[in-house]
Short mmCIF file of C-alpha atoms in Angstrom, two decimals:
data_model
loop_
_atom_site.label_atom_id
_atom_site.label_comp_id
_atom_site.label_asym_id
_atom_site.label_seq_id
_atom_site.Cartn_x
_atom_site.Cartn_y
_atom_site.Cartn_z
CA UNK Q 1 0.00 0.00 0.00
CA UNK Q 2 2.86 2.38 0.85
CA UNK Q 3 4.48 1.74 -2.54
CA UNK Q 4 1.25 2.57 -4.37
CA UNK Q 5 0.82 5.77 -2.37
CA UNK Q 6 4.44 6.72 -3.03
CA UNK Q 7 4.05 5.99 -6.76
CA UNK Q 8 0.87 8.11 -6.95
CA UNK Q 9 2.54 10.95 -5.03
CA UNK Q 10 5.61 10.79 -7.32
CA UNK Q 11 3.50 10.89 -10.49
CA UNK Q 12 1.38 13.80 -9.21
CA UNK Q 13 4.49 15.63 -8.08
CA UNK Q 14 6.19 15.25 -11.47
CA UNK Q 15 3.06 16.38 -13.31
CA UNK Q 16 2.78 19.46 -11.09
CA UNK Q 17 6.48 20.20 -11.36
CA UNK Q 18 6.67 20.01 -15.12
CA UNK Q 19 3.41 21.86 -15.74
CA UNK Q 20 5.33 24.98 -14.67
CA UNK Q 21 7.94 24.23 -17.37
CA UNK Q 22 5.65 23.65 -20.37
CA UNK Q 23 6.94 26.92 -21.86
CA UNK Q 24 10.12 25.01 -22.70
CA UNK Q 25 8.19 23.55 -25.64
CA UNK Q 26 6.61 26.75 -26.98
CA UNK Q 27 7.90 29.44 -29.31
CA UNK Q 28 9.74 32.23 -27.49
CA UNK Q 29 7.91 35.56 -28.08
CA UNK Q 30 9.80 38.79 -28.74
CA UNK Q 31 9.73 41.64 -26.25
CA UNK Q 32 9.02 44.94 -28.02
CA UNK Q 33 11.21 47.97 -27.31
CA UNK Q 34 8.37 49.96 -25.67
CA UNK Q 35 7.42 46.99 -23.49
CA UNK Q 36 11.04 46.64 -22.33
CA UNK Q 37 11.29 50.38 -21.56
CA UNK Q 38 8.05 50.38 -19.54
CA UNK Q 39 9.08 47.25 -17.62
CA UNK Q 40 12.49 48.76 -16.78
CA UNK Q 41 10.90 52.08 -15.71
CA UNK Q 42 8.44 50.24 -13.45
CA UNK Q 43 11.23 48.12 -11.94
CA UNK Q 44 13.17 51.32 -11.23
CA UNK Q 45 10.10 52.66 -9.36
CA UNK Q 46 10.16 49.51 -7.26
CA UNK Q 47 13.86 50.02 -6.51
CA UNK Q 48 13.24 53.64 -5.46
CA UNK Q 49 10.72 52.29 -2.94
CA UNK Q 50 13.30 49.68 -1.79
CA UNK Q 51 11.12 46.91 -3.21
CA UNK Q 52 12.15 43.80 -5.12
CA UNK Q 53 12.50 45.10 -8.72
CA UNK Q 54 9.79 43.06 -10.41
CA UNK Q 55 7.46 44.76 -12.89
CA UNK Q 56 4.53 43.72 -15.01
CA UNK Q 57 2.25 45.06 -17.74
CA UNK Q 58 -1.14 44.00 -19.09
CA UNK Q 59 -1.58 44.52 -22.83
CA UNK Q 60 -4.77 44.44 -24.86
CA UNK Q 61 -4.59 44.54 -28.66
CA UNK Q 62 -1.04 45.88 -28.47
CA UNK Q 63 -1.89 48.71 -26.01
CA UNK Q 64 -0.71 48.75 -22.40
CA UNK Q 65 -3.82 48.93 -20.21
CA UNK Q 66 -2.27 48.05 -16.85
CA UNK Q 67 1.08 48.60 -15.15
CA UNK Q 68 2.44 47.30 -11.89
CA UNK Q 69 5.52 46.78 -9.80
CA UNK Q 70 6.09 45.27 -6.38
CA UNK Q 71 4.60 47.33 -3.54
CA UNK Q 72 4.63 44.75 -0.74
CA UNK Q 73 6.82 46.80 1.62
CA UNK Q 74 5.64 50.25 0.55
CA UNK Q 75 1.96 49.44 1.09
CA UNK Q 76 2.42 46.76 3.78
CA UNK Q 77 0.34 44.57 1.49
CA UNK Q 78 1.32 40.94 1.03
CA UNK Q 79 -0.64 40.90 -2.25
CA UNK Q 80 1.28 43.86 -3.67
CA UNK Q 81 3.06 41.83 -6.34
CA UNK Q 82 3.76 43.35 -9.75
CA UNK Q 83 1.38 41.03 -11.62
CA UNK Q 84 -1.53 41.60 -9.24
CA UNK Q 85 -0.89 45.36 -9.29
CA UNK Q 86 -0.84 45.37 -13.13
CA UNK Q 87 -4.12 43.43 -13.32
CA UNK Q 88 -5.69 45.72 -10.71
CA UNK Q 89 -4.47 48.77 -12.63
CA UNK Q 90 -6.00 47.45 -15.87
CA UNK Q 91 -9.33 46.85 -14.12
CA UNK Q 92 -9.19 50.35 -12.58
CA UNK Q 93 -8.36 51.93 -15.93
CA UNK Q 94 -11.15 50.37 -17.98
CA UNK Q 95 -13.61 49.22 -15.33
CA UNK Q 96 -14.32 45.72 -14.07
CA UNK Q 97 -17.28 45.13 -16.37
CA UNK Q 98 -15.37 46.18 -19.50
CA UNK Q 99 -12.29 44.23 -18.41
CA UNK Q 100 -14.39 41.09 -18.07
CA UNK Q 101 -15.74 41.60 -21.61
CA UNK Q 102 -12.27 41.79 -23.23
CA UNK Q 103 -11.39 39.11 -25.78
CA UNK Q 104 -9.04 36.89 -23.78
CA UNK Q 105 -7.12 35.91 -26.94
CA UNK Q 106 -6.03 39.56 -27.28
CA UNK Q 107 -5.02 39.98 -23.62
CA UNK Q 108 -1.40 39.46 -22.49
CA UNK Q 109 0.50 39.83 -19.26
CA UNK Q 110 4.25 40.37 -19.39
CA UNK Q 111 6.32 40.27 -16.23
CA UNK Q 112 10.03 40.42 -15.48
CA UNK Q 113 9.96 37.39 -13.15
CA UNK Q 114 7.98 34.16 -13.48
CA UNK Q 115 4.75 34.57 -11.45
CA UNK Q 116 4.47 33.00 -8.02
CA UNK Q 117 1.54 30.77 -7.06
CA UNK Q 118 -0.46 33.72 -5.69
CA UNK Q 119 0.00 35.73 -8.89
CA UNK Q 120 -0.76 32.66 -10.99
CA UNK Q 121 -4.04 32.40 -9.09
CA UNK Q 122 -4.90 36.02 -9.96
CA UNK Q 123 -3.93 35.43 -13.60
CA UNK Q 124 -6.11 32.32 -13.79
CA UNK Q 125 -9.05 34.00 -11.99
CA UNK Q 126 -8.92 36.85 -14.50
CA UNK Q 127 -8.68 34.43 -17.42
CA UNK Q 128 -5.43 35.85 -18.80
CA UNK Q 129 -4.22 33.13 -21.16
CA UNK Q 130 -1.07 34.73 -22.57
CA UNK Q 131 1.59 35.12 -19.90
CA UNK Q 132 5.20 35.95 -20.73
CA UNK Q 133 8.13 36.44 -18.38
CA UNK Q 134 11.78 37.34 -18.66
CA UNK Q 135 13.43 35.45 -15.77
CA UNK Q 136 12.27 31.97 -14.85
CA UNK Q 137 12.17 30.52 -11.35
CA UNK Q 138 14.27 27.45 -10.63
CA UNK Q 139 12.94 23.91 -10.56
CA UNK Q 140 13.93 23.82 -6.87
CA UNK Q 141 11.67 26.82 -6.23
CA UNK Q 142 8.70 24.96 -7.76
CA UNK Q 143 9.50 21.75 -5.88
CA UNK Q 144 9.41 23.66 -2.58
CA UNK Q 145 6.19 25.45 -3.52
CA UNK Q 146 4.38 22.31 -4.63
CA UNK Q 147 5.41 20.56 -1.42
CA UNK Q 148 3.97 23.48 0.56
CA UNK Q 149 0.76 23.37 -1.51
CA UNK Q 150 0.51 19.61 -1.02
CA UNK Q 151 0.96 20.05 2.74
CA UNK Q 152 -1.67 22.82 2.76
CA UNK Q 153 -4.26 20.46 1.27
CA UNK Q 154 -3.74 18.03 4.14
CA UNK Q 155 -3.70 20.68 6.86
CA UNK Q 156 -6.74 22.77 5.95
CA UNK Q 157 -9.95 22.17 7.91
CA UNK Q 158 -13.59 23.04 7.23
CA UNK Q 159 -15.36 24.52 10.24
CA UNK Q 160 -19.04 25.14 10.89
CA UNK Q 161 -21.87 24.79 8.42
CA UNK Q 162 -22.17 26.52 5.04
CA UNK Q 163 -25.21 28.55 6.10
CA UNK Q 164 -23.11 31.32 7.71
CA UNK Q 165 -21.43 32.16 4.40
CA UNK Q 166 -24.67 31.56 2.50
CA UNK Q 167 -26.47 34.12 4.68
CA UNK Q 168 -23.66 36.62 4.08
CA UNK Q 169 -23.88 36.04 0.31
CA UNK Q 170 -27.61 36.75 0.46
CA UNK Q 171 -26.89 40.23 1.87
CA UNK Q 172 -24.94 41.16 -1.26
CA UNK Q 173 -26.89 43.13 -3.90
CA UNK Q 174 -26.01 40.75 -6.73
CA UNK Q 175 -27.78 37.96 -4.87
CA UNK Q 176 -31.00 39.98 -4.39
CA UNK Q 177 -32.81 37.92 -7.04
CA UNK Q 178 -32.39 34.86 -4.79
CA UNK Q 179 -34.08 36.48 -1.79
CA UNK Q 180 -37.59 35.26 -0.91
#
């Protein structure tokens, strides 16, 4: 039984590990001069704020609609990563409703450093299919992160019944059609 569990864990681990390296098999896109300049300028803003110099841009139909750089320390915000800030900026600039209507095949995110798991979550949630980065993270980085994620799945616990959250949802205006 232990061998089967170990084999299943090994297979899942390898699948997860190499899913982050699928870009090895795709065509390498070219970074345009303007995109490079904007990314460098944003990274310099991060450095001025004594932040890690990571920057990101969101592009729609060739036009930059969102810009971001790390603001974790400046804003005391753990979610202040460049990618999340760029997505937030794009949504602020064109509005959430219009952002959600954008053709996802024409939407790109470019970042100077391969997105972390949190940023990947934001990218996936916002249905951004085209993601490009300049510097990749090491395989060791992904091994450590997937081990943490695997451990998280075993450690999390559900408490209480669903009706607390359900009653809170019902207070939200978008759920008004569900009220009796």
